[in-house]
Short mmCIF file of C-alpha atoms in Angstrom, two decimals:
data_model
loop_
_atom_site.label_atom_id
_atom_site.label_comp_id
_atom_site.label_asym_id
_atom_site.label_seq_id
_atom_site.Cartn_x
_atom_site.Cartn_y
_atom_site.Cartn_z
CA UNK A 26 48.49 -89.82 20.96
CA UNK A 27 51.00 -92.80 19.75
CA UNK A 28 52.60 -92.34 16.22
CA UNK A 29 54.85 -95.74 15.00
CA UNK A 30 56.27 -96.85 11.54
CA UNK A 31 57.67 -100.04 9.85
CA UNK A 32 61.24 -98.64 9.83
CA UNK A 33 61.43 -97.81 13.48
CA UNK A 34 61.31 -101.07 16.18
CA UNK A 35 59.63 -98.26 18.95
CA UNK A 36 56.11 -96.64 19.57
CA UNK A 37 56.08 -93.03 20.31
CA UNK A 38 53.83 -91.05 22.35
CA UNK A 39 53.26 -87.28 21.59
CA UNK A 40 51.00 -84.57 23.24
CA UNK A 41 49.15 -81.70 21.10
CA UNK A 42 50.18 -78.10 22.63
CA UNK A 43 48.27 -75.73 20.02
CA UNK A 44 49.50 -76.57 16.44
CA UNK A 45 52.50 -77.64 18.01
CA UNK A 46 53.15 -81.37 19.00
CA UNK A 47 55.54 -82.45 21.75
CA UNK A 48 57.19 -85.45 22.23
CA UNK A 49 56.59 -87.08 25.88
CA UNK A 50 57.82 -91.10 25.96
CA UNK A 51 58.18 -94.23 23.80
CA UNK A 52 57.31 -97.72 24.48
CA UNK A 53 60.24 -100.72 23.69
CA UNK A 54 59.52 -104.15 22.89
CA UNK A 55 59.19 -104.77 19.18
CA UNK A 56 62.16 -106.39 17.28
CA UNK A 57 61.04 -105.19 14.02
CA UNK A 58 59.26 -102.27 12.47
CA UNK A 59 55.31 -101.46 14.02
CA UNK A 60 52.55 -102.62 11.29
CA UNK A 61 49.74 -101.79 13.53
CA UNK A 62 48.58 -100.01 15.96
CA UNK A 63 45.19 -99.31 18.35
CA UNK A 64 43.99 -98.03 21.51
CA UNK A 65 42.55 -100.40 23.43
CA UNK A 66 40.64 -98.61 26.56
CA UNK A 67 40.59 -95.34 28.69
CA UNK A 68 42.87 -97.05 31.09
CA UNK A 69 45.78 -96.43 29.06
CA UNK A 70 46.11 -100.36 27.32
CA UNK A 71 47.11 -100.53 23.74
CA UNK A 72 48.05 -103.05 21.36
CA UNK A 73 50.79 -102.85 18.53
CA UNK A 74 51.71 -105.26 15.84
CA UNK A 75 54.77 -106.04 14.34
CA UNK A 76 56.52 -107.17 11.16
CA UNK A 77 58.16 -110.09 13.71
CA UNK A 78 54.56 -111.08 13.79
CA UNK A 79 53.77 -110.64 17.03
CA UNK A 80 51.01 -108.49 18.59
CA UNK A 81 52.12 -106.91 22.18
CA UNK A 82 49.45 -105.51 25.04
CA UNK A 83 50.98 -102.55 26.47
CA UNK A 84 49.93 -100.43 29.97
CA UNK A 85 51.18 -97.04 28.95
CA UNK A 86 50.28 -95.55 32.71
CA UNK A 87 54.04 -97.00 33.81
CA UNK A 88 56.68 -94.78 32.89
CA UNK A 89 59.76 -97.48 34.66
CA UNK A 90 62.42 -100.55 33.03
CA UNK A 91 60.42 -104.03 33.30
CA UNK A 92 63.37 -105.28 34.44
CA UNK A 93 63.63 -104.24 38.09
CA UNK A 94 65.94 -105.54 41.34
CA UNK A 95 62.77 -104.66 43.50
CA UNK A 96 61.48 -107.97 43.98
CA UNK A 97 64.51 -109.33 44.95
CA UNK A 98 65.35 -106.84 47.44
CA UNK A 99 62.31 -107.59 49.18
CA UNK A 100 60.36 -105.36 47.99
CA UNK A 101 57.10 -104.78 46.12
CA UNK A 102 57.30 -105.91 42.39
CA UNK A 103 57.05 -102.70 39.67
CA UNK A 104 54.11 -103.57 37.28
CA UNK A 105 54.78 -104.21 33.85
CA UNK A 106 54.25 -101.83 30.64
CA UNK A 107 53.62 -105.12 28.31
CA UNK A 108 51.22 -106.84 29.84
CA UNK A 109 52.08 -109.51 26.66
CA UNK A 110 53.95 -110.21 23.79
CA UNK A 111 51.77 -112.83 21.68
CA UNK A 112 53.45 -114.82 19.43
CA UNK A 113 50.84 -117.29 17.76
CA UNK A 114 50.63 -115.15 14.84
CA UNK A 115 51.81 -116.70 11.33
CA UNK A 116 52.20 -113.79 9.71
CA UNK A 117 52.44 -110.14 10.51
CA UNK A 118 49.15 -108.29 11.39
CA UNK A 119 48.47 -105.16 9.73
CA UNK A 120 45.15 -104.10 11.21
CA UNK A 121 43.75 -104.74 14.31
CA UNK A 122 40.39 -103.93 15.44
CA UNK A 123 38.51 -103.56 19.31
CA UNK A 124 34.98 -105.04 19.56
CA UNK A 125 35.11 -104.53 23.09
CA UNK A 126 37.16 -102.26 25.50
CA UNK A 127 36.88 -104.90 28.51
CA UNK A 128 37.75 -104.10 31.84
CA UNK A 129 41.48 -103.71 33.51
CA UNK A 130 42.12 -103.70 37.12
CA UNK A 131 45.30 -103.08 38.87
CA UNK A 132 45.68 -102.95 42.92
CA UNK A 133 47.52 -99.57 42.33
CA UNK A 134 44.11 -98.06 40.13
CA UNK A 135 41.88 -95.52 41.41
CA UNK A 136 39.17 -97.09 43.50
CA UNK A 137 36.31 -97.52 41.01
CA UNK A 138 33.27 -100.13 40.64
CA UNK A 139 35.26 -102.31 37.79
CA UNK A 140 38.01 -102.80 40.69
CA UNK A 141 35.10 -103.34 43.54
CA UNK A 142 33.92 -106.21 41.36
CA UNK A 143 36.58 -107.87 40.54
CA UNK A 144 38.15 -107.48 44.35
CA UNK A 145 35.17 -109.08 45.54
CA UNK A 146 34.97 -111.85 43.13
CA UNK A 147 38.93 -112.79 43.80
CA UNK A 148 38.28 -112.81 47.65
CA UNK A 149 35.08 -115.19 47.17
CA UNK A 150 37.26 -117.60 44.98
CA UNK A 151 40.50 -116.72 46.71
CA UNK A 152 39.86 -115.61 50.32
CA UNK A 153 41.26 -112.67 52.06
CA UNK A 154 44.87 -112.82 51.83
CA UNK A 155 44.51 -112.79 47.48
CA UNK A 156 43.87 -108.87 47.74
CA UNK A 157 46.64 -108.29 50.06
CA UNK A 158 49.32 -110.37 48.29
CA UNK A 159 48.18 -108.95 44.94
CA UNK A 160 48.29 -105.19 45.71
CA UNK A 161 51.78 -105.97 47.43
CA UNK A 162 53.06 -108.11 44.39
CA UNK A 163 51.30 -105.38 41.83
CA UNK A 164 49.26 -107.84 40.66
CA UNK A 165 46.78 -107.65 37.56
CA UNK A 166 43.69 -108.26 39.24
CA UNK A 167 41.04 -108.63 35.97
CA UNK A 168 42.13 -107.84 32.06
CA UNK A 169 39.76 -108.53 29.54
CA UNK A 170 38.63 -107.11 26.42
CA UNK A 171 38.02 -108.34 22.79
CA UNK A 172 39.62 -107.29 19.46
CA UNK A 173 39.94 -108.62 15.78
CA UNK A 174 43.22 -109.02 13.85
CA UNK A 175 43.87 -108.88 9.97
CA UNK A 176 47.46 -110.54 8.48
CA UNK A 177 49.40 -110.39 5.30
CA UNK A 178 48.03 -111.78 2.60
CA UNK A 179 45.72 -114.14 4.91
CA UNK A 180 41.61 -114.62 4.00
CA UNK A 181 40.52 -114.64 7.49
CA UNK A 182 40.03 -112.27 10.35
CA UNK A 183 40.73 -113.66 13.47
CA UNK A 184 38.77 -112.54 16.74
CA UNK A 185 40.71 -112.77 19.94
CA UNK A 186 39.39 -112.48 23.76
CA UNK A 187 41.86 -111.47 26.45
CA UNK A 188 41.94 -112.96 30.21
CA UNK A 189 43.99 -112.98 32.92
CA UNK A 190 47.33 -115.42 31.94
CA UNK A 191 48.52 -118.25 34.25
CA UNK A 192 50.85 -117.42 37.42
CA UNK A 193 53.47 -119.53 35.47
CA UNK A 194 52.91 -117.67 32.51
CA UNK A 195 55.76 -115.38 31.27
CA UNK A 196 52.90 -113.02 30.26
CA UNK A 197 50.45 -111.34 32.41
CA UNK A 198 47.74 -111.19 29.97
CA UNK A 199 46.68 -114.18 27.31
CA UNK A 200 44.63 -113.86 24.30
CA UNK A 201 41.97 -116.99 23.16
CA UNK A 202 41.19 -117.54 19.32
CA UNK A 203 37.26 -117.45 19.49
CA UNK A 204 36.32 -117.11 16.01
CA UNK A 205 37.44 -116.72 12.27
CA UNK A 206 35.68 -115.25 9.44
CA UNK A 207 36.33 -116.31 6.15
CA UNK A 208 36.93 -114.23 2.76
CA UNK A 209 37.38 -115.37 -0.58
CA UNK A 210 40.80 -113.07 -1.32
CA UNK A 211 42.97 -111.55 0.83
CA UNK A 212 41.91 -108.93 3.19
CA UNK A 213 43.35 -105.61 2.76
CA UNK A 214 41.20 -103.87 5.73
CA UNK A 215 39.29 -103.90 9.07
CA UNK A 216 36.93 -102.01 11.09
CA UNK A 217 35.11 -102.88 14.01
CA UNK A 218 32.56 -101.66 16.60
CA UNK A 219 30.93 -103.92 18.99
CA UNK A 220 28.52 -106.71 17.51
CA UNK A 221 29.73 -105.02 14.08
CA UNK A 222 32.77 -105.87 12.14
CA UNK A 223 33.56 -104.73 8.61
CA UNK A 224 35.90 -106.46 6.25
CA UNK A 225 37.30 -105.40 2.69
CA UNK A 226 39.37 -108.06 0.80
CA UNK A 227 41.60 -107.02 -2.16
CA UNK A 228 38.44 -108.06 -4.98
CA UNK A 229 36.27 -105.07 -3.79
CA UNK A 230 34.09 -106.51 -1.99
CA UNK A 231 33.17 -105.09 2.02
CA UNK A 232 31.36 -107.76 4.26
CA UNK A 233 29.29 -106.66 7.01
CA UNK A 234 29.56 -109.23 9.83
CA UNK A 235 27.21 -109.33 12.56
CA UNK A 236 27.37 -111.05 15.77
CA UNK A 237 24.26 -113.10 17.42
CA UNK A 238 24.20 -112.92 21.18
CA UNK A 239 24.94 -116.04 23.25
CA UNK A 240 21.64 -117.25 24.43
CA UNK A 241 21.20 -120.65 26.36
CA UNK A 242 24.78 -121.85 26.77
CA UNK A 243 25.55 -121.40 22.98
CA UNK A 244 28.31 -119.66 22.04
CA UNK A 245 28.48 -116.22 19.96
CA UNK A 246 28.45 -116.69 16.39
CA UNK A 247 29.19 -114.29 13.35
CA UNK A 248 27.22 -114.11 10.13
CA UNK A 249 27.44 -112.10 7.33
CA UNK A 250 25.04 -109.44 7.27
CA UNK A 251 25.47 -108.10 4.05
CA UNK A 252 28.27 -107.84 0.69
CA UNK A 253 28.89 -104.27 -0.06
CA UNK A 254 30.41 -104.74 -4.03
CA UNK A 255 31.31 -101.97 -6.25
CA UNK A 256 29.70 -103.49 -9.52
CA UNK A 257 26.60 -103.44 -11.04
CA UNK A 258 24.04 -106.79 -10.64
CA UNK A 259 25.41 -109.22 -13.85
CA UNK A 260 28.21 -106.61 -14.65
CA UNK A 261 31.39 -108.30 -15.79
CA UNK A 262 35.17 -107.60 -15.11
CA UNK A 263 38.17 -108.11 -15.75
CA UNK A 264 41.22 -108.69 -13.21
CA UNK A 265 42.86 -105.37 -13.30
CA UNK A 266 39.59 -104.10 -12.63
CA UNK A 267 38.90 -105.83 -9.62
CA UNK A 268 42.62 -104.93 -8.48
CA UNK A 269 41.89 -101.33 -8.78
CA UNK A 270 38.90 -101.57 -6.44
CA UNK A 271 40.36 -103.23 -3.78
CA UNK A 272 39.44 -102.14 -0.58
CA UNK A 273 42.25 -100.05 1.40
CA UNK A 274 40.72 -98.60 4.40
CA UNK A 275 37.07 -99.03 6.28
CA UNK A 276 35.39 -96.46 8.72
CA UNK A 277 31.90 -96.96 10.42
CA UNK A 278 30.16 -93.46 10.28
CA UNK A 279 27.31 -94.72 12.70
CA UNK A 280 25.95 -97.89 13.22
CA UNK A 281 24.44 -98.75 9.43
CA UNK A 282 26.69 -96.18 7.83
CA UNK A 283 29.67 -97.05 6.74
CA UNK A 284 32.65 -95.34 4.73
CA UNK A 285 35.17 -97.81 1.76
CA UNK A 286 38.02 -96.36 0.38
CA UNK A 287 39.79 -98.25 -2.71
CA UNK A 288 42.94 -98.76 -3.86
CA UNK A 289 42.34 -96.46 -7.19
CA UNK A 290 41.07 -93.22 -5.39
CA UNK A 291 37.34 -94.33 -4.99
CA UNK A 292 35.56 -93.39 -1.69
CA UNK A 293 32.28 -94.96 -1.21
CA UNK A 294 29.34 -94.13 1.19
CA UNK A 295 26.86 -97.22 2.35
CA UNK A 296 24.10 -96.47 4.37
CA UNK A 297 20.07 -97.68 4.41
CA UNK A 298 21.12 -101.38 3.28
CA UNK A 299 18.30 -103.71 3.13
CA UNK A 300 19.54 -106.92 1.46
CA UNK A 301 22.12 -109.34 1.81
CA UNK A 302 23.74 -108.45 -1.36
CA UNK A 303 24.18 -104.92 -1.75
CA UNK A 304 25.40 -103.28 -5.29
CA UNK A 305 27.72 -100.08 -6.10
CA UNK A 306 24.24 -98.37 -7.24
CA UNK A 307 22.80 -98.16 -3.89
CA UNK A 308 26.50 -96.06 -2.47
CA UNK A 309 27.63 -92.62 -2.56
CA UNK A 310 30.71 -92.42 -4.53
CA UNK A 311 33.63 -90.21 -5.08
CA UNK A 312 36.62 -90.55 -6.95
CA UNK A 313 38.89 -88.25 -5.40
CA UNK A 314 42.19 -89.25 -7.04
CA UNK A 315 43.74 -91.96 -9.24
CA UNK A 316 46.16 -92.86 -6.24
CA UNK A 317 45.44 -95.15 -3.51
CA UNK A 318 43.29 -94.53 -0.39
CA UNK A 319 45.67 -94.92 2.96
CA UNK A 320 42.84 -94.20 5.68
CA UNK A 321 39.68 -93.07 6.43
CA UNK A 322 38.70 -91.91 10.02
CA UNK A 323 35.35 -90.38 11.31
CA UNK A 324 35.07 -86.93 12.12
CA UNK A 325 32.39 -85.06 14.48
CA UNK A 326 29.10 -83.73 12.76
CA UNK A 327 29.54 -80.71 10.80
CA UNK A 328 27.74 -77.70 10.94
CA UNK A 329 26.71 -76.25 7.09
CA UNK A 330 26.93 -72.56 7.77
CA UNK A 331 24.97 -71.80 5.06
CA UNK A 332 21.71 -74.12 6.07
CA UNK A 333 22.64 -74.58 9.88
CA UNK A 334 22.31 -78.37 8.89
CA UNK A 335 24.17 -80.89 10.56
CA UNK A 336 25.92 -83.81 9.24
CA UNK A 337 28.13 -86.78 9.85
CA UNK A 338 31.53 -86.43 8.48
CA UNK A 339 35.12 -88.30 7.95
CA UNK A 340 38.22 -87.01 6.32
CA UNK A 341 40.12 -89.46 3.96
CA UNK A 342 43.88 -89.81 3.02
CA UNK A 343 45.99 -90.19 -0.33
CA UNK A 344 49.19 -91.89 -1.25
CA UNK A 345 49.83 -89.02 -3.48
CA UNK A 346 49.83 -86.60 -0.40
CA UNK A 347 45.92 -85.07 -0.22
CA UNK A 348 43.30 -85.23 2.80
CA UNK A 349 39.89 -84.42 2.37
CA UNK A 350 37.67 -84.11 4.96
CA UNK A 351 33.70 -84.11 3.93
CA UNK A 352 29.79 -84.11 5.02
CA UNK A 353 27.09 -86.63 3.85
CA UNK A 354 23.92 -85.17 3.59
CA UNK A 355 21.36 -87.20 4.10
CA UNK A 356 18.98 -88.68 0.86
CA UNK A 357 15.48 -87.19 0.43
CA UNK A 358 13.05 -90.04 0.82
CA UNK A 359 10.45 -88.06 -1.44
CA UNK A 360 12.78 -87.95 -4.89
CA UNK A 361 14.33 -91.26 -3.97
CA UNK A 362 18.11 -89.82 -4.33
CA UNK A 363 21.21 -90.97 -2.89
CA UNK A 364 23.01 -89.05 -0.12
CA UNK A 365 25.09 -86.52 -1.22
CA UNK A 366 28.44 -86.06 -0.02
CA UNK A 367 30.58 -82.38 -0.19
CA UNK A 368 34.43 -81.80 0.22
CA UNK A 369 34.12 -78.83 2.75
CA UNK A 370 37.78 -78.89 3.16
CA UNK A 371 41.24 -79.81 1.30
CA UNK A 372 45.06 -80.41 2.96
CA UNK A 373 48.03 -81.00 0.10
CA UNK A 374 50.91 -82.65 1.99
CA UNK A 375 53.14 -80.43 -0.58
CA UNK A 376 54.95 -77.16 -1.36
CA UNK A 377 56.22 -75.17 -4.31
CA UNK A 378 60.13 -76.89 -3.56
CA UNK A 379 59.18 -80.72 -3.19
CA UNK A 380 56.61 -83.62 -4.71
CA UNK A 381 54.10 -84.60 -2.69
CA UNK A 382 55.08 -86.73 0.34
CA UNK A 383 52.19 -89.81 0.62
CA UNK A 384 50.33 -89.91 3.69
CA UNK A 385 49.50 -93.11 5.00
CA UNK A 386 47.72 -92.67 7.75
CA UNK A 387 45.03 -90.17 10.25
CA UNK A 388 44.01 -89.90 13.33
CA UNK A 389 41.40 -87.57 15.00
CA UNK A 390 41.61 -85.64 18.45
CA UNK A 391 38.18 -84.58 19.40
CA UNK A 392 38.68 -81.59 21.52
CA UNK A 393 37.01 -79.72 23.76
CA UNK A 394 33.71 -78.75 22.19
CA UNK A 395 33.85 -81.01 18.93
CA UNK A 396 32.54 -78.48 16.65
CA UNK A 397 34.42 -78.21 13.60
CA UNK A 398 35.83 -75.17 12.82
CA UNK A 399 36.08 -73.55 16.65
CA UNK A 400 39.07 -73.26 18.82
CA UNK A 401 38.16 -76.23 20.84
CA UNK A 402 37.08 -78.39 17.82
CA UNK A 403 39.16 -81.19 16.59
CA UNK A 404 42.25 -82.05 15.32
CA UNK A 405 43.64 -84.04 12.52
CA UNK A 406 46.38 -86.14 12.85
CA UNK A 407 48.26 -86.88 9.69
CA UNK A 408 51.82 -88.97 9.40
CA UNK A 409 53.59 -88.92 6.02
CA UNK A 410 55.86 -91.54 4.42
CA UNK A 411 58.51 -89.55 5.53
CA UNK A 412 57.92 -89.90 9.10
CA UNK A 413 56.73 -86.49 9.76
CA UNK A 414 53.46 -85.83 11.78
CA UNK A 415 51.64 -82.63 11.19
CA UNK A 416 48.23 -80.80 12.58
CA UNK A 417 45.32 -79.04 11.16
CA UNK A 418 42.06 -78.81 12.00
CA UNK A 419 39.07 -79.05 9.39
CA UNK A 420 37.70 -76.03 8.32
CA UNK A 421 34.47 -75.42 6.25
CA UNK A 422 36.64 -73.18 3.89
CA UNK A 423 34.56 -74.01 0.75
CA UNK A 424 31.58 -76.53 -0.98
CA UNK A 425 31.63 -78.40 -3.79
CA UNK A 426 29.43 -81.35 -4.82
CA UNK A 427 31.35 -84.67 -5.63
CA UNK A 428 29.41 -87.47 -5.00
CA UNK A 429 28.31 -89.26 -8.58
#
């Protein structure tokens, strides 16, 4: 996995060996401290974004300098690690999002049907001689892929596509502005799957944007499918109370489920939504703590022990050093009754000698058989404001009722 911070310019990787976790490489190229960071596909590409405001593409496959006397020596160029370093960014990103994965071929890949493609479409438009002087000159063959970005103190999410740059290009890879959706306050967070994108601005409000496929020549366009708000229809309030819900973190559980977290310690569950405008009646809510939300990340279904029934899950972090990891069990359509969500397990990022360290942000590793609670199951990845990174995995150590 890759761990970076906003005090340190590199990006770390680190391997899991038990509850231990090893370091293995880092990744240069920032000037300034990491703001974001995302995995982009199985091929090894990420992308990182820093306070410089710039977003880089990175191969991590490479373990060599860019800078290499190979090429003028006469022989075969070394291929790159960043694959770009975008610039066109006014002001630093701090989440970034993938819609889609995209596909990334290299001559020096395993033979696979992305690289058969995109060989036979350069030789058609090329001829011949393109494959051999690309696999030679380690040329990127195909890079594409789609992601959206979220900035400081900016109203709009940007949605970039990535191509293949110029051969006078500096960069290998080039990213194209195709769309921007609009809030009215500043977005605070960003999720994303494909066709599906889920913003939360700092008023409290979560849109859900949907994408219409590109039928007869016209281009994709996003709409808002719904406006997830955490007040009652015709409630009033005031602006300190708007400030305290402002949205923090964002986490699709499935397709139509998704998870909110808020800047006063409020974790809210939307599922089943059926108008446009959706109101803090029709979620699942839990105020965990009075402190901030940091991040929210899905888990794999959980297992009641009790009941054998399974459930989706996500564990969710604190600035004043708690995790909590719990299960949403699904409404009964007979007593017309929210879901109801359960903490099945707690983490303190403290000790009996020293105050709570935050943590600001998680990650999950899946694991072998993805059942919580077995040897194989997953892992939880948590990094503190101190820059320490511990492990745990989720346990169903207890049950108590919290949603309200």
């Amino acid at each position: 996995f890759l761990a970076a911070s906003r005090h340190e310019n590199t990006i770390k990787m680190y391997k899991t060996a038990g509850e231990k976790v090893e370091f293995v490489r880092e990744f240069k190229g920032h000037k300034s401290g990491v703001t974001a960071l995302c995995t982009l596909c199985k091929k090894g590409r990420f992308l990182s974004a820093g306070i410089g405001s710039n977003v880089i593409l990175w191969d991590s496959r490479f373990d060599i300098e860019e800078d290499s006397d190979d090429e003028e020596a006469g022989m075969p160029m070394e291929p790159l690690v960043i694959l770009g370093n975008f610039t066109c960014f006014d002001r630093y990103v701090h989440h970034i999002a993938i819609l889609d994965e995209g596909s990334f071929v290299r001559p020096t890949d395993d033979v696979d049907m992305a690289m058969v493609a995109a060989m036979a479409k350069k030789t058609a438009l090329e001829g011949a001689a393109s494959v051999q002087r690309a696999a030679i000159q380690r040329e990127i063959i195909q890079c594409s892929g789609s992601f959206a970005t979220a900035s400081k103190n900016e109203k709009n999410v940007k949605i970039w596509s990535m191509a293949v740059a110029d051969k006078n290009d500096t960069n290998a890879a080039k990213i194209i502005l195709d769309h921007e959706l609009e809030h009215t306050a500043s977005i605070g967070a960003l999720a994303a799957m494909k066709n599906t994108i889920l913003t939360g601005d700092n008023m409290g409000f979560v849109h859900v944007w949907g994408r219409k496929q590109k039928t007869f020549g016209i281009q994709n366009s996003w709409t808002t499918l719904h406006k997830l708000t955490p007040w009652r229809k015709n409630a009033r309030h005031t602006p300190d109370q708007m400030l305290e819900q402002s949205i923090q973190a964002l986490c699709f559980l499935d397709k139509g489920t998704y998870v909110s977290g808020t800047k006063s310690g409020t974790v809210r569950v939307w599922n089943n939504l059926e108008t446009t405008e959706v109101y803090k009646k029709s979620a699942s809510s839990v105020k965990v703590t009075s402190r901030m939300v940091t991040d929210i990340q899905k888990l794999p279904p959980v297992k009641d022990p009790n009941t054998a029934e399974e459930c989706m899950a996500f564990s969710a972090s604190f600035s004043d050093g708690r995790m909590v990891s719990m299960a949403m069990y699904p409404e009964d359509p007979s007593d017309n009754e929210k879901n109801e969500l359960v903490m099945f397990h707690v983490y303190s990022n403290s000790s009996e000698h020293k105050s709570s360290d935050a943590i600001n942000t998680i990650a999950v590793l899946k694991g072998g058989s993805g059942i919580i609670g077995s040897p194989l199951g997953p892992v939880l990845i948590a990094g503190d404001s101190n820059g320490h990174i511990k492990t745990l995995k989720p346990k169903w150590n207890s049950l108590t009722s919290v949603s309200v």
